[in-house]
Coordinates of C-alpha atoms and ligand atoms in Angstrom, one line a residue:
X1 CA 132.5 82.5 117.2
X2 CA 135.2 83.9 114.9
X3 CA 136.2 80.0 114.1
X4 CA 132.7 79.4 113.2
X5 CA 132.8 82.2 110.8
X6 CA 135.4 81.0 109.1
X7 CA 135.0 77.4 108.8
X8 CA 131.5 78.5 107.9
X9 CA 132.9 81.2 105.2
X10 CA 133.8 81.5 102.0
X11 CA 137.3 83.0 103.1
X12 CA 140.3 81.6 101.4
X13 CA 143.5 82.0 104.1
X14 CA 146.1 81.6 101.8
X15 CA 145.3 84.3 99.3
X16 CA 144.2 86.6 102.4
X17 CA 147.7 85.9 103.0
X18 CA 148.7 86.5 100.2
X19 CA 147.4 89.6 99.5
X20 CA 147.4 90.9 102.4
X21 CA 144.2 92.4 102.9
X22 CA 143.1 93.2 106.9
X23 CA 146.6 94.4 107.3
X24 CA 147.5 97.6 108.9
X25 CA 150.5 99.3 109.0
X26 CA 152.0 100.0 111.9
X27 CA 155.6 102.0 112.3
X28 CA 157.1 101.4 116.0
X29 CA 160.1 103.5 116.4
X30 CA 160.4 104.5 113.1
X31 CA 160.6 100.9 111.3
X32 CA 157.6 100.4 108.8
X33 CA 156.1 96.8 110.3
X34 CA 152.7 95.3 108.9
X35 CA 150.7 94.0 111.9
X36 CA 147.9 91.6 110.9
X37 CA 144.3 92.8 112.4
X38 CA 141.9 90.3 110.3
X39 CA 139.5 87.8 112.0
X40 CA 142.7 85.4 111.2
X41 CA 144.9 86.8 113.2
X42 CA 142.2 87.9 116.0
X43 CA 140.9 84.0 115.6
X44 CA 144.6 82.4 116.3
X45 CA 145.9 85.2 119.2
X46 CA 142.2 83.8 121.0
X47 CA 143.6 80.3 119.9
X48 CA 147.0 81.0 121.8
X49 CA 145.9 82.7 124.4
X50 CA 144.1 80.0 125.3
X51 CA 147.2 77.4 124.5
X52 CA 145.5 75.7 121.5
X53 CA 147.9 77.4 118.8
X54 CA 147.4 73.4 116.9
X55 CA 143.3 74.7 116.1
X56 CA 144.4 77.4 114.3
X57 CA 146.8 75.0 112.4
X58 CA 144.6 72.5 111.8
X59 CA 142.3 75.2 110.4
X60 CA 145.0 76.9 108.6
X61 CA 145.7 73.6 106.3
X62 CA 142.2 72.7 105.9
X63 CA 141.3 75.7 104.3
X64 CA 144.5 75.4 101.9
X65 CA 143.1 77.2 99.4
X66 CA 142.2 75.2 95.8
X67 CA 141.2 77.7 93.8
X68 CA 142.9 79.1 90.7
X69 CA 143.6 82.9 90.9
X70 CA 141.2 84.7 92.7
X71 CA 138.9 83.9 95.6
X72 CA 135.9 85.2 96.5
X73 CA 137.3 86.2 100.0
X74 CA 135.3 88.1 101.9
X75 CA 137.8 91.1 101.6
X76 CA 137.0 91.3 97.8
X77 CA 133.3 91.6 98.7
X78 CA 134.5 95.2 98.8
X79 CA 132.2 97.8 97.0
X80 CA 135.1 99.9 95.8
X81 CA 137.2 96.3 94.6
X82 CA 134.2 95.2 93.0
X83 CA 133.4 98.4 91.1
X84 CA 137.1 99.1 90.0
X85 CA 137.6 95.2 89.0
X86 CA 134.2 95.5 86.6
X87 CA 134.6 99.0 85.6
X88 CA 131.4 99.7 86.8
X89 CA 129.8 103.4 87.5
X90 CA 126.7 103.7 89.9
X91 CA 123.9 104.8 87.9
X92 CA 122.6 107.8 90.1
X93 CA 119.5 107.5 88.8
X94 CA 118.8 104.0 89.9
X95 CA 119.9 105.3 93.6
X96 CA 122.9 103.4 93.3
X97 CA 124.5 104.1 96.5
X98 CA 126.3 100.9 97.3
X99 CA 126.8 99.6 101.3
X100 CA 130.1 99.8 102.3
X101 CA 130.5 99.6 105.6
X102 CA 131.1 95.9 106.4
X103 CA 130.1 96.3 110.1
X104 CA 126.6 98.3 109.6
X105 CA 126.0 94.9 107.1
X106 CA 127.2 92.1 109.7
X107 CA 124.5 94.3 112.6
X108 CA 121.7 94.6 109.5
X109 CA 121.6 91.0 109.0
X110 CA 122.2 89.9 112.2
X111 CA 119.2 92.4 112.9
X112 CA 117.1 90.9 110.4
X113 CA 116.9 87.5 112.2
X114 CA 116.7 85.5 108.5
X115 CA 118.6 81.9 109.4
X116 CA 116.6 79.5 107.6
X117 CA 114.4 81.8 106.2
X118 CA 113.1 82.5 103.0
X119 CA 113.7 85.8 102.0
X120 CA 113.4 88.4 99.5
X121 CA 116.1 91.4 98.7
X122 CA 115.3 94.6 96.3
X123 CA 118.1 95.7 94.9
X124 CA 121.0 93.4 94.8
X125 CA 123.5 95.8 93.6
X126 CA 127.1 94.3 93.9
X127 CA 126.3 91.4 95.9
X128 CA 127.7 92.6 99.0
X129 CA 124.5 91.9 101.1
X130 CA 123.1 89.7 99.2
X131 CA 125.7 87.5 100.0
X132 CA 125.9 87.5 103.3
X133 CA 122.4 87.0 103.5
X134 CA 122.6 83.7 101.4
X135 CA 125.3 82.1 104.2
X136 CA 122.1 82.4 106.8
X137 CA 118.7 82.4 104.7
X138 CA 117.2 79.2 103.6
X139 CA 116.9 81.0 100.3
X140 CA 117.7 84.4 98.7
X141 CA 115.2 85.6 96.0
X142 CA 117.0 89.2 94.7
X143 CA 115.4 91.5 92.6
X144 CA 118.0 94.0 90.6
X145 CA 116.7 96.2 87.9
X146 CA 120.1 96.8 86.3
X147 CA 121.1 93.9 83.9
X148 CA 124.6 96.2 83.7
X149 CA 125.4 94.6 87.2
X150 CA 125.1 90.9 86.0
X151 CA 128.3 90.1 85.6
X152 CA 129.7 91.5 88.8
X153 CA 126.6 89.6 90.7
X154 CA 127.9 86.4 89.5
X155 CA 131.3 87.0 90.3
X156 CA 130.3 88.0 93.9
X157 CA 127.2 85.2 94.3
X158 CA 129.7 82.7 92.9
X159 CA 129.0 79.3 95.2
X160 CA 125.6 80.8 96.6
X161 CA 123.5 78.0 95.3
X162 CA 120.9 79.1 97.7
X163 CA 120.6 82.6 95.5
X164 CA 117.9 83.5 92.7
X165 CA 118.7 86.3 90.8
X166 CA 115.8 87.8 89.5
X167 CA 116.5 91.2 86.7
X168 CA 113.7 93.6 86.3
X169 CA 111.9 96.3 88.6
X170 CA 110.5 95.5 91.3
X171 CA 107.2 97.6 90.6
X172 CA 106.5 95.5 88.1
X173 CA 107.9 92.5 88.8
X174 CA 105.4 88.7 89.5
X175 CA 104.7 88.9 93.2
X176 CA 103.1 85.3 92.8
X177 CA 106.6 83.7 91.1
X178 CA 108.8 85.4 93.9
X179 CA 106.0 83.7 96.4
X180 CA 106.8 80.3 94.5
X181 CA 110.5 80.4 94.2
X182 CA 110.6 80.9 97.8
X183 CA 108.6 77.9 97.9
X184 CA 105.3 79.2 99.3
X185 CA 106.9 79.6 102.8
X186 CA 106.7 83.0 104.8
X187 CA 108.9 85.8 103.5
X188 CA 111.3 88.0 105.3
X189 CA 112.3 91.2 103.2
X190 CA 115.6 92.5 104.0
X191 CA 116.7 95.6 101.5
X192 CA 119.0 98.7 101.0
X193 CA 116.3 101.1 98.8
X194 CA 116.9 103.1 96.1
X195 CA 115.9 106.2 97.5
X196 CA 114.3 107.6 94.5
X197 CA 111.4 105.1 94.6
X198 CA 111.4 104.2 98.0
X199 CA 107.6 104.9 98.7
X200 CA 106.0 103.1 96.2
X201 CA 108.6 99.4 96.7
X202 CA 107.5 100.2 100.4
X203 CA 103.7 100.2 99.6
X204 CA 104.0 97.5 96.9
X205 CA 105.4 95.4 100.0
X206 CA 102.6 96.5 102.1
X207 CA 100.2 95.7 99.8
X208 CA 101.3 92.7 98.0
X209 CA 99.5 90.3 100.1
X210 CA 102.6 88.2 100.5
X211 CA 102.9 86.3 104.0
X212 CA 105.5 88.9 104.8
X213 CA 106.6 88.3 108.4
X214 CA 109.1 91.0 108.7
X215 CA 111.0 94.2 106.5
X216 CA 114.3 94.8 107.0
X217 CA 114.6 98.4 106.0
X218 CA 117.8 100.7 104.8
X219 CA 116.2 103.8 103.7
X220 CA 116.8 107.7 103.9
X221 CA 115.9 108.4 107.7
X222 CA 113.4 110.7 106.8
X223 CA 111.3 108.1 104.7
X224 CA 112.0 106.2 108.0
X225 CA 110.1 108.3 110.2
X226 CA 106.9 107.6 108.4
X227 CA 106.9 104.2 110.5
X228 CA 106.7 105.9 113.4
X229 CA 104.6 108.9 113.2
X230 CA 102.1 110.0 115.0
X231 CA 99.0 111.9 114.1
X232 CA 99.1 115.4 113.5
X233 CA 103.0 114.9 112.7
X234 CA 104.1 115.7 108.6
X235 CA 105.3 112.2 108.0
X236 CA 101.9 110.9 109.1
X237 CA 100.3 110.0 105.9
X238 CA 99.2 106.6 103.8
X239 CA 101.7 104.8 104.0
X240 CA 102.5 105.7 108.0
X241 CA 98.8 104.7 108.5
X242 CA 99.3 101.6 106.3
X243 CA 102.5 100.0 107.7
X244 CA 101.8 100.5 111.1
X245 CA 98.4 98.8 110.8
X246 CA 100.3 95.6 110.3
X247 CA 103.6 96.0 111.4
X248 CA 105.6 97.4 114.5
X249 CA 108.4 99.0 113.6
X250 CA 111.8 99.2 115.6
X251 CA 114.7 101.3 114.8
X252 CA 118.2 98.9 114.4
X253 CA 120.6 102.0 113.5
X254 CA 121.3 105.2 112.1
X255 CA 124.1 105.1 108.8
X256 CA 126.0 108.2 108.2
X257 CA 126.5 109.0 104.5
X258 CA 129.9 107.6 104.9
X259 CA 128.7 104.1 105.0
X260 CA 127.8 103.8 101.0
X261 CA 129.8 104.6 98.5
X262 CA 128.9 106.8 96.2
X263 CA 127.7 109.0 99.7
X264 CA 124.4 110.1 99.6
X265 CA 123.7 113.5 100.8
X266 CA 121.3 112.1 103.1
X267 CA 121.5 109.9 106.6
X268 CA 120.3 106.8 106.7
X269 CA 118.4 104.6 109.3
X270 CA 117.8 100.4 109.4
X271 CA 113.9 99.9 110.3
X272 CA 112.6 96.5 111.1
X273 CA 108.9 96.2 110.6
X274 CA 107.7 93.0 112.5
X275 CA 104.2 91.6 111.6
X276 CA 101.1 92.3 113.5
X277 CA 98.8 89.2 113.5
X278 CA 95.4 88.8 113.2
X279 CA 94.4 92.5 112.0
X280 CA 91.2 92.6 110.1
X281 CA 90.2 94.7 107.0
X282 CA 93.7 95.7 105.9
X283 CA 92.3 96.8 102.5
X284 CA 89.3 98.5 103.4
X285 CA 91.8 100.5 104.9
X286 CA 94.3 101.3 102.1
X287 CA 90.7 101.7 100.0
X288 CA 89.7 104.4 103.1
X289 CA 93.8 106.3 102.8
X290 CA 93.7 106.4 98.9
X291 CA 90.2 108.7 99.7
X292 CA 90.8 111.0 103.0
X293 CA 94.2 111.5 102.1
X294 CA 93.5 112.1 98.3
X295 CA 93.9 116.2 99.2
X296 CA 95.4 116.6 102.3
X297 CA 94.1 120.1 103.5
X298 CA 91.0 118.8 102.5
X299 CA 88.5 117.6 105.7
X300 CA 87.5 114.0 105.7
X301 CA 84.2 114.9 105.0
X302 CA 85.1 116.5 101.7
X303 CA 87.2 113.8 100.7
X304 CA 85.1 111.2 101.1
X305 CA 82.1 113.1 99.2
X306 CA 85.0 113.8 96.5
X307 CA 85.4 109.9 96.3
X308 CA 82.0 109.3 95.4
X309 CA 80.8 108.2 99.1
X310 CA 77.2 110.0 99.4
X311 CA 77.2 112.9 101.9
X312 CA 74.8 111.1 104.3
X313 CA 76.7 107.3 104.3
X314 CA 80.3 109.3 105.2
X315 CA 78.2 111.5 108.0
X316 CA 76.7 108.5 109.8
X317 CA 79.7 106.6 109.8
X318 CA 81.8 109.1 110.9
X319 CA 79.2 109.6 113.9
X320 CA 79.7 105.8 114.6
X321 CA 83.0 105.7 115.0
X322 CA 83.9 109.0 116.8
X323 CA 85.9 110.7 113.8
X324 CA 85.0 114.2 113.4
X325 CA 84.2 114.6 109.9
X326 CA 85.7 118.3 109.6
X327 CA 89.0 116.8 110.8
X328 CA 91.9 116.2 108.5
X329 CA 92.9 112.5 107.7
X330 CA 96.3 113.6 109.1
X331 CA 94.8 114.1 112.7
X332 CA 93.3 110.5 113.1
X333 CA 94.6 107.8 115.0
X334 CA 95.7 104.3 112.8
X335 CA 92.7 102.5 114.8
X336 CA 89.7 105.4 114.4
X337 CA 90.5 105.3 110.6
X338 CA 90.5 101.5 110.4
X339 CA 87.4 101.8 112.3
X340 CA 85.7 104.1 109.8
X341 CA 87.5 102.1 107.1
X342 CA 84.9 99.2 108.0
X343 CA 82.0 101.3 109.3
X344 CA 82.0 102.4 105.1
X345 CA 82.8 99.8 103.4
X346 CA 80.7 97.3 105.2
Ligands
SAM1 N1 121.9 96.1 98.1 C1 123.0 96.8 97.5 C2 123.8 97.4 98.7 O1 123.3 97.4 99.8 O2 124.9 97.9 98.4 C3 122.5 97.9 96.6 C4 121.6 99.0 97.2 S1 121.4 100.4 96.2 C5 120.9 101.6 97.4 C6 119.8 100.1 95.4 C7 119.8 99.0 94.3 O3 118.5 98.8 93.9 C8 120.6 99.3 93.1 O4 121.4 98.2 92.8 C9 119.6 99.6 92.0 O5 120.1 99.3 90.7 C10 118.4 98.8 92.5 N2 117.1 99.3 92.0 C11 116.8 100.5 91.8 N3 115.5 100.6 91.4 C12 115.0 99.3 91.4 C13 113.8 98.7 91.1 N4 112.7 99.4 90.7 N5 113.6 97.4 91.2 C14 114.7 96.6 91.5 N6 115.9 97.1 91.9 C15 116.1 98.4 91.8

């Protein structure tokens, strides 16, 4: 597995040697020692244990390194390297909070299930992700709104042929050209969101119309709990009704502000939405949440008359499908308001 990954990497031994990086120091009775505790080292003690020390050699002078100064190793694809080399400041108000917590990554794109996949990233930031998800996807289309991060994306994408960098804001962006670059193929979204605007990226997903199969989710853990709420519940709203009409969602993990740098003051959780099939009237139903959900502590009934929907129609088709009209949008099941969802707009 580990030879795999480097063979299959970008990692340059010789400058890891070099510089040292995945080193630890260790000070057994009282001399200062460096004890290497990198993949390389974990890769060639496997190697010997098993008596094949030559595999690791072979390896070792294959991988000679041949470029000039400095690699892109996978230790410089290191959020606080990256910022220092490019003098770079995250801009708060873009919800830069950079991943940087190699580990949470490796289980967020292993979660994500992307191999030869086409697939679609909001918010490139550094490159850290966006990287790694270019050695498994078929193709990485990334959207970054800030052009200040150019430079450090082509320093970290360097080699990722398989990348398309794409600079504007993903509210506004052409859903149609990010369709065609990934070659009208199914998409798999995998993204760390700003926090600051997660709802609305979430429902432009969600509403785009794309043949999204699955979402790959970092977001604040509160925002998180929308996929999973239940009626009557405070998170339960439009865009809880609206994602879990089409997709189930599963919880990967939980990321503690320490993971990012700079550290929210938030937690964090890794959602996986996963596509239902075959679900009918999907925007009837965001047509139905923009009205009963237009004034919460309003009832349905009055929302729906406040939408324009004549007193009678919302009545009888209320009566049809079971929904009380004096309830609240915010106590009705997904599948009762898709049902009334088609008994109105027939
Ligand atoms: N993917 C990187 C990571 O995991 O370290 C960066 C994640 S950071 C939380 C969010 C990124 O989204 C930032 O780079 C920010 O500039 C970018 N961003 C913010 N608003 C955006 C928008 N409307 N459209 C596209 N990108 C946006």
């Amino acid at each position: 597995e580990i030879a795999q990954c480097l063979v299959g990497s970008e990692m340059c031994i010789r400058d890891r040697l070099r510089h040292r990086p995945g080193y630890r120091r260790v000070s057994p009775r009282g001399k200062r020692h460096e004890k290497p505790c990198g993949p390389v080292f974990q890769y060639r003690r496997r190697m010997q244990t098993l008596g094949e020390k030559t595999k690791f050699q072979d390896l070792y002078s294959e991988k000679q390194c041949s470029c000039s100064e400095e690699p892109i190793g996978m230790d410089k694809l290191n959020t606080k390297y990256l910022m220092n080399r490019f003098d770079l400041k995250p801009n708060k108000a873009l919800g830069q909070n950079f991943i940087d917590d190699r580990g949470a990554l490796e289980s967020i794109v292993d979660g994500a299930d992307i191999d030869g996949k086409g697939v679609l990233e909001i918010g490139a930031g550094l490159g850290t992700m966006t990287r790694m998800l270019s050695k498994r996807a078929r193709h990485v289309v990334s959207v970054e709104i800030d052009r200040g991060l150019e430079q450090v994306l082509s320093f970290a994408l360097e080699g990722c042929d398989n990348v398309t960098m794409l600079f504007s804001d993903f509210l506004k962006c052409d859903l149609s050209l990010i369709h065609e670059m990934l070659k009208g193929e199914t998409i798999d979204v995998v993204a760390n969101l700003p926090y600051y605007v997660t709802t609305p990226i979430c429902m432009r997903l969600l509403k785009s119309g794309l043949p999204i199969e699955s979402m790959t989710l970092m977001l604040q853990s509160e925002a998180a709990a929308r996929f999973f709420a239940q009626p009557s519940c405070r998170a339960y709203g439009p865009l809880a009704v609206i994602s879990q009409y089409q997709y189930t969602a599963s919880k990967l993990i939980d990321l503690p502000p320490e993971s990012y740098y700079p550290m929210p003051e938030v937690e964090s959780t890794v959602v996986k939405l996963t596509r239902i099939h075959g679900r009918e009237g999907f925007n009837k139903l965001c047509r139905l949440c923009a009205l009963v959900f237009a004034n919460r502590r309003k009832t349905i009934q009055n929302n729906l008359i406040s939408g324009g929907i004549p007193r009678e129609e919302a009545l009888a088709a209320c009566a049809q499908c079971g929904v009380p009209p004096s309830a609240r949008a915010e106590a009705i099941a997904v599948d009762s308001l898709a049902a009334l969802a088609a008994a109105l707009f027939d």
